[in-house]
Amino acid sequence: MGASLELKLTLARWLGRLSRVRGGGATTAPGKLLMRLQPRAIEELGARLSRGSVLISATNGKTTTAAMFAGILAETGVSVVHNQAGANMAGGIASTLLAAARPKDAIAGEIGLFEVDEFWLERIAAELHPRAILLNNLFRDQLDRYGELETIADRWALSVQSGPARDARLVLNADDPLIADLGRARADASSADAPLYFGVEDPSLAQAGMAHAADAKHCRNCGAPYVFEHVFLGHLGHYYCPNCGQRRPTPLVSASEVTLEGVRSARFMLRTPSGERPVSLALPGLYNVYNALAAAALATALEIPLADIVAGLQGTEAAFGRAETVTLADRPMQILLIKNPAGANEVLRTLALEAGEHDLLGVLNDNTADGRDVSWIWDADFELLADRVRRVTCSGTRAADLAVRLKYAGVESSRIHVDMNLKKALSSAAADIAPGSGAPLYALPTYTAMLSLRELLVARGEARSAWS
Amino acid sequence: MPSQARKLRVCALYPDLMNIYADRGNLIVLERRCAWRGIGFQLNVCGMGEQLDSDGSDLFYLGGGQDRDQLLCAADLVSFKRAALHRAADRGAVVLGVCGGYQLLGHSYVVGEQEITGVGLVDVHTVRAAAPRLIGNIAIEVQLEQQSPPRVLAGFENHGGRTHLGAHAEPLGRVLKGHGNDGTSGYEGVRRANVIGTYLHGPLLPKNAWFADWLIAAALGVQPRDLGELPDDELESQAHASALRAAGM
């Protein structure tokens, strides 16, 4: 095709709008069309960003970490092109770039900030030649879609050693052995190019033992089992290999004195090479402390001042569907996305910090974006809440599977209600409230269930549109 | 009922390594369904380098693992546990291999140049195909008792290996929806008396409570009807129906 890029951009925008009207994917359709017209569109549009791009990937926390980093950038006054709706494969990233593209080879932003799906990292890095790549964690996720964890770790290792990501500065979670090991091949790099590690330095958070779903048991270097001195979350913690001596790198950016304040907030002391500052997050749980540390480490790699980092982190509110609170008729409802065992366990642990019996609305879908395989609910520790459930309403395409999981976790069946119809499930869950309690309803949806729930809330006038 | 005297002893093989698809769900279901009937439950664990007591359990469970872990377990199974598993199967104990565990119950698993030796409890061999993994919801028809009508198992499969039945092997069931052993034969799993292998992976028992009861009965050496129905199996029935729907039934 001989048409100019400008013409193709216009065409893709126009056709994308048309497909949205016809009910197509709202956030990926224009980008997909653009890539059909111009296969290297991401590379060509990305090259317009004067300060380059940074990529963020992980199993859990991509959207929240990117939102935190965007908050930090906002403090510095640098303008950003960011796929904030969470569409993190090539189509979504191309759509984001297309929306920001301006005539005469311009683009509305200085730096690109993209969360990237685990299996698209190679491809996106090859096109965007990122300055820095932040890798936060690898947990077992949607195995029907992603293959096994080691496969992803192997692909990433290849990509950062000799592949398209070899020139990017790596920002790595020291506490996740699968992630930290990615820096091994770069250990001899000069200090400016050496991987920047972040991690938690607070032994008081350690759990009694490895969770049963712990995923990184064997040294990536020699295959011997790791020894964990502390486990903080899933397989994140302080570890070493007794055979080859491989051990957790010492983090340059760390969190200590961590205080978890139920489902509302968390506090910690952030330490960076330029000093330490207390940080109060408006987001709950240790998992969000890790997200904040990751964003702070990426900002440190980009030499952003500590004051901006702290201000950006403290100003970050819940990302779409991640610990977001809305008000139903007369009670608050907090939406806590659950999509895999590690993430769900952190949500359940966080809920267990709240006193009393809880009202829950669990929504389990098995659409492609959720993973068609719902086996994972048996790796999530619903037992943590078993004797703390006043009423649980189960909905979604696999409502009954979730109900059975809760029953076998120890919730009495009389407290379990099943309704596959989400609208009806939401109404009945909201209406059943302990008299005079004003108790919150905790919604635990999978990804597509969260989108449906948001749509219903928007229709009821109780939440802003996701895409506003 | 003399149920107080009964106890189901289950041995989980490598529960930390062979647990990729939440296999512990199966153990939880066996435990609860015994407890609700007043049947005792004892969980034994047998890990790397440990000898297996062939008389110490009534049901031996081997789940699925990541490739690396499965390789480690295969070598250990053959070195330390093969003879005991054969003795257990010969005296009628239940051996259930799921996904990777199913592959290891057979003669061998060939991955490229490498041949992994299995324990040879059933006459099957598996080859990793240079073709896409077989992934999706699956429903199979099984007839576990000659005199009773066929029943359906529903679940999810995700395997790169294609498993081929030997001349003396009987499949566990017939594929109604999904891929099964090799994607072409129409057969799923393997069964030799109380030794069962299947690609319906991870927590298949929560979706098939009737099969959990069949396993409990077989392991205790009684008829499933002698266990008695549980009064409140409504959610379990719904979950079975939901898995069938997902498979397109």
XYZ file of C-alpha atoms in Angstrom:
717
model
C 0.000 0.000 0.000
C 1.389 3.330 -0.985
C -0.819 5.570 1.141
C 0.978 7.832 3.601
C 1.072 7.057 7.319
C -1.132 10.093 7.991
C -3.814 8.730 5.733
C -3.637 5.332 7.385
C -3.894 6.901 10.832
C -7.023 8.731 9.795
C -8.502 5.638 8.224
C -7.770 3.500 11.287
C -9.337 6.109 13.589
C -12.410 6.303 11.447
C -12.878 2.573 10.991
C -12.137 2.015 14.664
C -14.901 4.390 15.630
C -17.237 2.549 13.309
C -16.418 -0.818 14.858
C -16.941 0.614 18.323
C -20.423 1.730 17.300
C -21.073 -1.825 16.138
C -20.051 -3.123 19.550
C -16.480 -4.187 18.804
C -13.629 -3.983 21.295
C -13.654 -0.396 22.434
C -9.978 -0.084 23.267
C -8.215 -2.306 20.761
C -10.126 -2.086 17.466
C -8.515 1.073 16.032
C -5.010 -0.191 16.887
C -5.638 -3.591 15.335
C -6.859 -1.924 12.150
C -3.871 0.382 12.119
C -1.456 -2.534 12.404
C -3.146 -4.213 9.479
C -2.580 -1.087 7.408
C 0.885 -0.370 8.813
C 2.505 -3.417 10.465
C 5.275 -1.406 12.218
C 2.933 1.366 13.387
C 3.885 0.939 17.067
C 7.555 1.437 16.220
C 6.932 4.432 13.960
C 4.605 6.227 16.374
C 6.727 5.286 19.417
C 9.758 6.936 17.776
C 7.931 10.259 18.031
C 8.169 10.195 21.840
C 11.011 12.573 22.687
C 11.821 10.879 26.019
C 11.317 7.321 24.785
C 9.217 4.652 26.471
C 9.132 2.522 29.589
C 7.399 -0.855 29.815
C 5.842 -2.517 32.849
C 5.023 -6.199 33.030
C 4.095 -8.702 35.730
C 1.427 -11.261 36.431
C -0.188 -9.041 39.051
C -0.261 -5.277 39.570
C 0.530 -4.005 36.068
C -2.346 -1.517 35.932
C -1.890 -0.208 39.474
C 1.892 0.095 39.149
C 1.516 1.997 35.880
C -1.083 4.284 37.487
C 1.360 4.985 40.335
C 4.177 5.734 37.918
C 1.864 8.013 35.927
C 1.126 9.827 39.194
C 4.852 10.302 39.753
C 5.341 11.593 36.208
C 2.493 14.046 36.730
C 4.440 15.527 39.672
C 7.434 16.107 37.410
C 5.323 17.796 34.748
C 6.380 15.384 32.009
C 3.479 14.562 29.705
C 2.749 10.922 29.093
C 1.174 8.567 26.584
C -0.232 5.736 28.717
C -2.486 2.753 27.981
C -4.402 3.403 31.158
C -7.494 1.388 30.277
C -5.343 -1.711 30.716
C -5.484 -2.902 27.092
C -1.960 -4.260 27.156
C -1.440 -6.305 24.012
C -0.302 -4.890 20.665
C -3.810 -3.760 19.659
C -4.314 -1.760 22.835
C -0.875 -0.160 22.689
C -1.301 0.744 19.024
C -4.708 2.258 19.861
C -3.151 4.362 22.617
C -0.420 5.633 20.290
C -2.948 6.273 17.534
C -5.104 8.365 19.859
C -2.062 10.444 20.830
C -0.662 10.863 17.290
C -0.847 14.358 15.808
C -0.221 15.635 12.263
C 3.297 16.401 11.040
C 4.948 13.463 12.834
C 3.974 14.824 16.247
C 2.547 13.065 19.282
C 0.739 14.402 22.364
C 3.224 13.340 25.015
C 6.924 13.183 25.833
C 7.257 9.721 27.323
C 5.449 6.456 26.640
C 4.270 4.422 29.646
C 2.917 1.038 28.693
C 1.800 -1.901 30.764
C 2.427 -4.967 28.646
C 0.910 -8.422 28.745
C 3.505 -11.033 29.775
C 3.507 -12.782 26.419
C 3.671 -9.567 24.377
C 6.724 -8.100 26.106
C 9.207 -9.309 23.489
C 7.173 -8.046 20.570
C 6.446 -4.644 22.113
C 10.067 -4.188 23.240
C 11.228 -4.955 19.712
C 9.122 -2.084 18.401
C 9.459 0.506 21.149
C 13.149 0.009 22.090
C 12.270 0.992 25.682
C 14.673 2.904 27.939
C 13.639 0.843 30.919
C 11.614 -2.267 31.619
C 10.044 -2.846 35.024
C 9.308 -6.486 35.876
C 7.425 -6.962 39.126
C 6.409 -10.613 39.619
C 5.529 -13.913 37.953
C 2.788 -16.018 39.479
C 0.793 -18.864 38.073
C -2.017 -17.262 36.174
C -4.095 -18.352 33.219
C -2.297 -21.517 32.307
C -4.663 -22.295 29.458
C -3.529 -19.102 27.775
C -0.005 -18.513 28.947
C 1.622 -21.891 29.287
C 3.715 -22.500 32.312
C 5.599 -19.978 34.400
C 9.027 -21.282 33.507
C 8.164 -20.790 29.842
C 7.513 -17.103 30.414
C 10.645 -16.780 32.552
C 12.708 -18.442 29.788
C 11.290 -16.134 27.113
C 11.953 -13.066 29.220
C 15.495 -14.221 29.966
C 16.218 -14.603 26.271
C 14.659 -11.273 25.505
C 16.697 -9.317 28.073
C 19.978 -11.137 27.401
C 20.190 -11.144 23.633
C 16.742 -10.214 22.341
C 14.862 -7.003 21.763
C 15.048 -5.904 25.412
C 18.840 -6.208 25.709
C 19.432 -2.438 25.664
C 16.765 -1.475 28.201
C 17.631 -0.693 31.811
C 16.088 -3.439 33.925
C 14.149 -2.643 37.082
C 13.584 -5.937 38.889
C 11.896 -7.280 41.994
C 14.696 -8.748 44.125
C 12.161 -10.725 46.188
C 10.846 -12.779 43.250
C 13.546 -15.310 42.315
C 12.105 -15.735 38.821
C 12.384 -11.985 38.232
C 15.635 -11.289 40.058
C 17.363 -14.018 38.069
C 16.765 -12.029 34.876
C 19.487 -9.660 36.052
C 22.071 -12.414 36.442
C 23.367 -12.107 32.873
C 23.840 -8.374 33.398
C 25.639 -8.621 36.725
C 28.880 -7.395 35.194
C 27.303 -4.359 33.557
C 28.658 -0.958 34.533
C 26.744 0.592 37.406
C 24.695 2.871 35.166
C 23.399 -0.115 33.196
C 23.270 -2.652 36.035
C 19.781 -3.860 36.948
C 18.073 -1.788 39.611
C 16.530 -4.027 42.263
C 13.720 -3.283 44.680
C 12.433 -5.352 47.605
C 10.832 -5.483 51.015
C 13.132 -5.284 54.065
C 10.684 -6.047 56.857
C 10.987 -9.525 58.398
C 7.958 -8.857 60.616
C 5.739 -9.392 57.547
C 6.977 -12.936 57.011
C 4.365 -15.675 56.778
C 4.749 -18.919 58.668
C 5.716 -20.966 55.609
C 5.565 -21.066 51.845
C 2.013 -20.833 50.588
C 0.988 -24.100 48.911
C 0.786 -22.422 45.523
C 4.334 -21.135 45.709
C 5.736 -21.203 42.243
C 9.502 -20.728 42.301
C 11.007 -23.555 44.240
C 14.124 -24.329 42.243
C 17.187 -22.232 41.568
C 17.133 -20.964 37.984
C 20.913 -21.196 37.946
C 21.511 -24.784 39.109
C 18.136 -26.443 39.777
C 18.616 -27.065 43.523
C 15.727 -26.094 45.815
C 15.914 -22.551 47.180
C 15.943 -21.950 50.925
C 13.530 -19.195 51.958
C 14.441 -17.230 55.083
C 11.265 -15.137 54.863
C 8.185 -15.463 52.648
C 6.124 -12.284 52.279
C 3.631 -13.045 49.531
C 3.313 -16.149 47.318
C 6.950 -16.991 46.576
C 8.229 -13.431 47.151
C 10.681 -13.140 49.994
C 14.291 -13.552 51.066
C 15.907 -16.677 49.631
C 19.182 -18.255 48.621
C 20.405 -21.353 46.855
C 22.419 -23.569 49.212
C 24.006 -25.338 46.239
C 25.404 -22.617 43.965
C 25.199 -19.662 46.326
C 22.830 -17.644 44.124
C 20.912 -15.330 46.445
C 18.458 -12.475 46.530
C 20.200 -9.321 45.293
C 20.375 -6.455 47.770
C 17.714 -3.966 46.729
C 18.640 -0.343 46.043
C 15.045 0.750 46.591
C 13.312 -0.843 49.567
C 10.349 -0.721 51.939
C 10.638 -1.202 55.693
C 8.341 -0.537 58.674
C 5.330 -1.684 56.655
C 1.912 -1.179 58.285
C -1.158 -2.691 56.631
C -4.401 -0.915 57.473
C -7.177 -3.332 56.418
C -8.903 -2.795 53.085
C -8.202 0.938 53.078
C -4.554 1.832 53.162
C -0.953 0.942 53.872
C 2.130 2.797 55.129
C 5.835 2.126 54.786
C 9.262 3.733 54.892
C 10.640 4.133 51.372
C 14.409 3.997 51.064
C 16.200 5.093 47.883
C 19.805 6.140 47.178
C 18.754 9.763 47.752
C 17.290 9.161 51.198
C 14.272 7.765 52.996
C 10.741 9.061 53.379
C 7.527 7.730 54.941
C 4.820 6.933 52.354
C 1.053 6.660 53.012
C -0.768 4.800 50.273
C -4.498 5.178 49.680
C -4.424 1.534 48.579
C -4.489 -1.581 50.758
C -2.365 -4.652 51.170
C 1.214 -5.746 50.847
C 0.670 -6.289 47.131
C 0.154 -2.567 46.704
C 3.282 -1.848 48.742
C 5.122 -3.954 46.158
C 3.447 -2.003 43.331
C 4.476 1.283 44.944
C 8.048 0.080 45.438
C 8.174 -0.990 41.799
C 6.959 2.409 40.593
C 9.432 4.159 42.929
C 12.283 2.003 41.611
C 11.410 2.786 38.001
C 11.300 6.481 38.882
C 14.683 6.151 40.601
C 16.102 4.577 37.443
C 14.867 7.638 35.534
C 16.448 9.946 38.117
C 13.166 11.468 39.254
C 13.534 13.350 42.592
C 12.389 11.540 45.751
C 9.900 14.280 46.649
C 8.057 13.742 43.354
C 8.088 9.992 43.876
C 6.489 10.267 47.326
C 3.915 12.829 46.193
C 3.001 10.736 43.162
C 2.564 7.550 45.186
C 0.491 9.235 47.889
C -1.777 10.856 45.318
C -2.581 7.611 43.526
C -6.138 6.409 43.938
C -7.463 2.956 43.243
C -7.180 2.007 39.596
C -10.259 0.893 37.781
C -11.767 -2.081 39.695
C -8.719 -2.454 41.933
C -9.835 -1.695 45.487
C -12.170 0.971 44.106
C -15.115 1.965 46.327
C -18.571 2.931 45.042
C -21.783 3.631 46.916
C -24.786 1.407 46.354
C -28.170 2.703 47.500
C -27.216 2.912 51.175
C -24.002 0.999 51.631
C -20.454 1.194 50.331
C -19.277 -1.461 47.925
C -15.598 -2.090 47.427
C -14.484 -3.853 44.255
C -11.448 -6.091 44.670
C -10.345 -7.741 41.436
C -9.347 -11.386 41.784
C -7.878 -13.197 38.807
C -5.332 -15.744 39.991
C -4.351 -17.494 43.244
C -1.562 -15.115 44.310
C -3.677 -12.008 43.727
C -6.789 -13.551 45.270
C -4.856 -14.646 48.351
C -3.644 -11.088 48.936
C -7.201 -9.801 48.625
C -8.438 -12.487 51.041
C -5.633 -11.750 53.509
C -6.424 -8.054 53.304
C -10.146 -8.701 53.910
C -9.281 -10.906 56.871
C -7.642 -7.850 58.500
C -11.099 -6.235 58.729
C -13.057 -7.108 61.878
C -16.379 -8.936 61.927
C -18.391 -10.972 59.436
C -18.366 -9.949 55.796
C -20.912 -9.741 52.998
C -19.345 -10.879 49.738
C -20.327 -10.878 46.088
C -18.051 -13.279 44.225
C -18.266 -13.194 40.434
C -16.420 -15.943 38.576
C -16.351 -15.762 34.785
C -14.522 -18.083 32.397
C -14.303 -15.870 29.336
C -11.056 -15.795 27.352
C -9.692 -12.774 29.230
C -10.386 -14.488 32.571
C -8.868 -17.784 31.475
C -11.283 -20.509 30.405
C -9.964 -22.782 33.140
C -11.415 -22.037 36.574
C -9.225 -24.609 38.375
C -7.260 -21.774 39.993
C -9.971 -21.057 42.589
C -8.807 -24.235 44.370
C -5.345 -22.714 44.808
C -6.802 -19.574 46.390
C -7.126 -19.714 50.171
C -10.825 -19.010 50.653
C -10.344 -20.872 53.950
C -8.919 -17.567 55.292
C -12.457 -16.138 55.314
C -14.488 -19.316 55.845
C -15.738 -18.460 59.337
C -16.030 -14.764 58.557
C -18.772 -14.855 55.909
C -22.235 -13.607 56.859
C -23.558 -13.996 53.318
C -21.866 -14.699 50.015
C -23.605 -14.269 46.703
C -21.982 -16.172 43.832
C -22.499 -15.055 40.270
C -20.861 -15.178 36.836
C -20.651 -17.866 34.178
C -19.134 -20.286 36.725
C -21.086 -19.160 39.784
C -21.683 -22.716 40.989
C -17.986 -23.608 40.827
C -17.231 -20.699 43.148
C -20.090 -21.727 45.452
C -18.663 -25.249 45.731
C -15.210 -23.828 46.446
C -16.621 -21.752 49.315
C -18.643 -24.666 50.688
C -15.552 -26.888 50.773
C -13.546 -24.041 52.331
C -15.967 -24.264 55.239
C -18.710 -21.702 54.550
C -22.123 -23.118 55.567
C -24.224 -23.763 52.472
C -27.124 -21.805 53.984
C -24.963 -18.665 53.699
C -24.170 -19.276 50.010
C -26.518 -17.908 47.336
C -26.088 -18.623 43.630
C -27.430 -16.506 40.796
C -25.685 -16.545 37.426
C -27.509 -13.371 36.447
C -25.194 -10.615 37.656
C -27.834 -7.907 37.722
C -30.073 -9.939 40.018
C -27.120 -11.141 42.074
C -25.975 -7.547 42.622
C -29.470 -6.464 43.684
C -29.991 -9.303 46.130
C -26.469 -8.997 47.552
C -26.885 -5.251 48.038
C -30.324 -5.604 49.637
C -29.322 -8.233 52.219
C -27.623 -6.201 54.911
C -27.447 -6.794 58.646
C -30.023 -4.353 60.118
C -28.574 -1.002 61.080
C -25.021 -2.033 60.275
C -24.266 0.007 57.139
C -21.814 -2.811 56.472
C -19.883 -2.716 53.226
C -20.366 -5.222 50.441
C -17.106 -6.619 49.106
C -17.262 -7.561 45.440
C -14.627 -10.032 44.247
C -14.917 -10.244 40.444
C -12.651 -11.780 37.844
C -11.520 -9.470 35.032
C -14.483 -9.615 32.644
C -16.839 -9.861 35.622
C -15.347 -6.600 36.897
C -16.083 -4.963 33.533
C -19.698 -6.207 33.627
C -20.094 -5.091 37.217
C -18.814 -1.623 36.306
C -21.280 -1.427 33.423
C -24.162 -2.290 35.750
C -23.027 0.319 38.266
C -22.760 2.944 35.534
C -26.275 2.039 34.383
C -27.485 2.453 37.970
C -25.740 5.814 38.078
C -23.421 4.657 40.841
C -20.082 4.794 39.064
C -18.472 6.828 36.350
C -17.933 5.178 33.012
C -14.723 3.221 32.805
C -13.710 4.841 29.579
C -14.401 8.451 30.537
C -24.047 -47.922 59.829
C -20.649 -49.071 60.993
C -19.138 -45.998 59.377
C -17.307 -44.862 62.509
C -14.873 -47.687 62.047
C -14.086 -46.755 58.472
C -11.219 -44.531 57.499
C -9.956 -43.465 54.085
C -6.182 -43.214 53.906
C -5.001 -41.060 51.011
C -1.412 -40.698 49.905
C -0.551 -37.521 48.003
C 2.584 -38.017 45.927
C 4.794 -34.912 45.626
C 1.966 -32.536 46.664
C 4.346 -29.563 46.544
C 5.670 -30.279 43.042
C 2.807 -32.030 41.279
C 0.094 -29.481 41.989
C 0.164 -27.189 38.998
C -3.558 -26.960 38.350
C -4.691 -26.760 41.980
C -4.721 -30.516 42.411
C -5.210 -30.040 46.128
C -8.888 -29.358 45.315
C -9.304 -33.100 44.788
C -7.857 -33.882 48.207
C -10.101 -31.292 49.872
C -13.183 -32.840 48.234
C -12.250 -36.376 49.307
C -11.628 -35.169 52.854
C -14.889 -33.222 53.182
C -17.076 -35.916 51.629
C -15.635 -38.465 54.016
C -16.056 -36.137 56.994
C -19.714 -35.426 56.155
C -20.360 -39.179 56.218
C -18.483 -39.787 59.442
C -15.716 -41.621 57.615
C -12.253 -40.949 58.991
C -9.645 -39.395 56.741
C -5.888 -39.650 56.909
C -3.616 -37.753 54.536
C -0.174 -39.215 53.978
C 2.439 -37.364 51.987
C 5.226 -38.988 50.033
C 7.849 -36.683 48.567
C 11.204 -36.799 46.827
C 13.548 -39.522 48.011
C 10.981 -41.090 50.337
C 9.952 -44.727 50.245
C 6.300 -45.420 49.529
C 4.378 -47.649 51.938
C 2.191 -49.767 49.643
C -0.072 -50.872 52.524
C -0.252 -47.487 54.247
C -2.899 -45.923 52.002
C -6.083 -46.885 50.164
C -5.838 -44.210 47.462
C -2.689 -42.856 45.840
C -2.909 -39.482 44.114
C -0.436 -38.121 41.572
C -1.209 -34.704 40.051
C 0.303 -32.574 37.312
C 3.495 -30.512 37.428
C 5.575 -28.089 35.422
C 7.921 -29.821 32.953
C 10.987 -29.405 35.149
C 9.226 -30.720 38.260
C 7.643 -33.587 36.342
C 11.086 -34.685 35.156
C 12.423 -34.681 38.726
C 9.428 -36.663 39.951
C 9.616 -39.215 37.141
C 13.163 -40.190 38.071
C 12.234 -40.361 41.745
C 9.085 -42.410 41.090
C 11.002 -45.026 39.156
C 13.829 -45.203 41.710
C 11.860 -45.195 44.937
C 8.191 -45.879 44.365
C 7.562 -48.045 41.324
C 7.553 -51.421 43.083
C 5.373 -50.178 45.937
C 2.840 -48.646 43.538
C 2.596 -51.966 41.696
C 2.046 -53.824 44.981
C -0.629 -51.322 46.011
C -2.430 -51.621 42.662
C -2.235 -55.415 42.785
C -4.021 -55.504 46.120
C -6.791 -53.254 44.767
C -5.809 -49.833 46.091
C -6.953 -46.885 43.965
C -4.220 -45.088 42.008
C -5.347 -41.862 40.364
C -2.982 -40.050 37.996
C -4.110 -36.690 36.686
C -2.579 -34.860 33.714
C 1.228 -35.104 34.189
C 0.557 -37.782 36.799
C -1.376 -39.786 34.194
C 1.560 -39.616 31.790
C 3.917 -40.943 34.468
C 1.663 -43.968 35.178
C 2.410 -45.251 31.652
C 5.537 -46.791 30.137
C 7.184 -43.643 28.848
C 6.888 -40.017 27.834
C 8.975 -38.923 24.883
C 9.821 -35.226 24.639
C 12.008 -34.547 21.618
C 15.207 -36.556 22.031
C 14.474 -37.357 25.647
C 12.555 -40.408 26.843
C 11.192 -40.211 30.373
C 10.506 -43.625 31.881
C 7.208 -44.013 33.732
C 6.142 -46.559 36.317
C 4.354 -48.803 33.802
C 1.183 -49.383 35.827
C -0.892 -49.008 32.681
C -0.180 -49.911 29.065
C 0.100 -46.435 27.557
C 2.880 -44.288 26.186
C 2.952 -40.573 25.581
C 4.699 -38.445 22.979
C 5.004 -34.660 23.118
C 3.647 -33.560 19.767
C 5.184 -30.843 17.637
C 1.667 -29.476 17.446
C -0.414 -27.117 19.557
C -1.334 -28.134 23.099
C -4.778 -29.652 23.520
C -6.581 -27.128 25.667
C -10.190 -26.644 26.653
C -13.249 -27.840 28.455
C -13.947 -31.526 28.017
C -16.729 -34.001 28.758
C -16.338 -37.760 28.589
C -18.707 -40.689 29.006
C -17.521 -43.381 31.367
C -18.917 -46.700 32.536
C -17.246 -47.613 35.783
C -19.651 -50.408 36.731
C -20.866 -53.007 34.251
C -24.373 -53.099 35.651
C -25.001 -49.359 35.950
C -25.663 -46.852 33.159
C -22.831 -44.715 31.765
C -22.108 -41.397 33.443
C -20.362 -38.199 32.429
C -17.181 -36.599 33.746
C -16.649 -32.915 32.964
C -13.457 -30.930 33.339
C -10.628 -29.068 31.679
C -7.646 -30.447 29.771
C -4.341 -28.774 28.884
C -1.602 -31.052 27.606
C 1.140 -31.063 25.003
C 1.534 -34.849 25.147
C -0.472 -37.279 23.032
C -1.139 -40.494 24.917
C -1.577 -43.751 23.024
C -3.240 -46.839 24.455
C -1.357 -50.122 24.161
C -2.967 -53.357 22.948
C -4.064 -54.301 26.462
C -5.257 -50.927 27.668
C -8.844 -49.799 28.145
C -9.677 -46.099 28.033
C -11.348 -44.427 30.993
C -14.026 -43.053 28.702
C -15.218 -41.839 25.345
C -14.839 -38.171 24.412
C -18.164 -36.340 24.085
C -16.639 -32.867 23.783
C -12.969 -31.914 23.764
C -9.741 -33.639 22.721
C -8.938 -36.552 25.035
C -5.822 -38.709 24.878
C -4.501 -37.713 21.486
C -7.120 -35.494 19.880
C -8.069 -38.111 17.273
C -8.910 -41.510 18.788
C -11.989 -40.350 20.672
C -10.664 -41.988 23.825
C -9.837 -40.300 27.102
C -7.703 -41.591 29.928
C -6.964 -45.146 30.898
C -8.376 -47.614 33.376
C -7.052 -50.896 34.690
C -9.251 -52.028 37.576
C -8.698 -49.350 40.235
C -5.809 -47.644 38.451
C -7.097 -44.591 36.611
C -5.330 -41.974 34.529
C -7.014 -38.922 33.012
C -6.259 -35.613 31.328
C -9.195 -33.970 33.125
C -6.779 -31.950 35.179
C -6.521 -30.301 38.543
C -9.696 -30.129 40.590
C -11.892 -32.540 38.627
C -13.604 -33.944 41.718
C -15.342 -30.657 42.706
C -17.005 -30.750 39.264
C -17.799 -34.462 39.513
C -18.805 -35.223 43.085
C -20.258 -38.583 42.016
C -16.798 -39.639 40.866
C -15.277 -38.574 44.189
C -17.767 -40.894 45.883
C -16.948 -43.710 43.466
C -13.241 -43.335 44.293
C -13.912 -43.310 48.032
C -16.021 -46.451 47.739
C -13.494 -48.245 45.531
C -10.667 -47.347 47.901
C -12.651 -48.646 50.891
C -13.705 -51.764 48.984
C -17.450 -51.079 49.194
C -20.171 -50.292 46.668
C -20.827 -46.577 46.030
C -24.463 -47.029 47.136
C -23.222 -48.304 50.508
C -21.664 -44.893 51.209
C -25.100 -43.284 51.220
C -26.162 -40.062 49.532
C -25.248 -36.763 51.122
C -28.364 -34.737 51.979
C -27.122 -31.483 50.462
C -25.423 -31.954 47.101
C -27.269 -29.153 45.314
C -24.256 -26.871 44.769
C -22.191 -29.828 43.565
C -24.889 -30.706 41.019
C -24.921 -27.128 39.806
C -21.126 -27.096 39.456
C -21.270 -30.328 37.431
C -23.918 -28.773 35.187
C -21.829 -25.623 34.824
C -18.762 -27.626 33.726
C -20.902 -29.559 31.233
C -22.253 -26.305 29.838
C -18.733 -24.920 29.507
C -17.803 -28.024 27.488
C -20.737 -27.361 25.166
C -23.054 -30.098 26.421
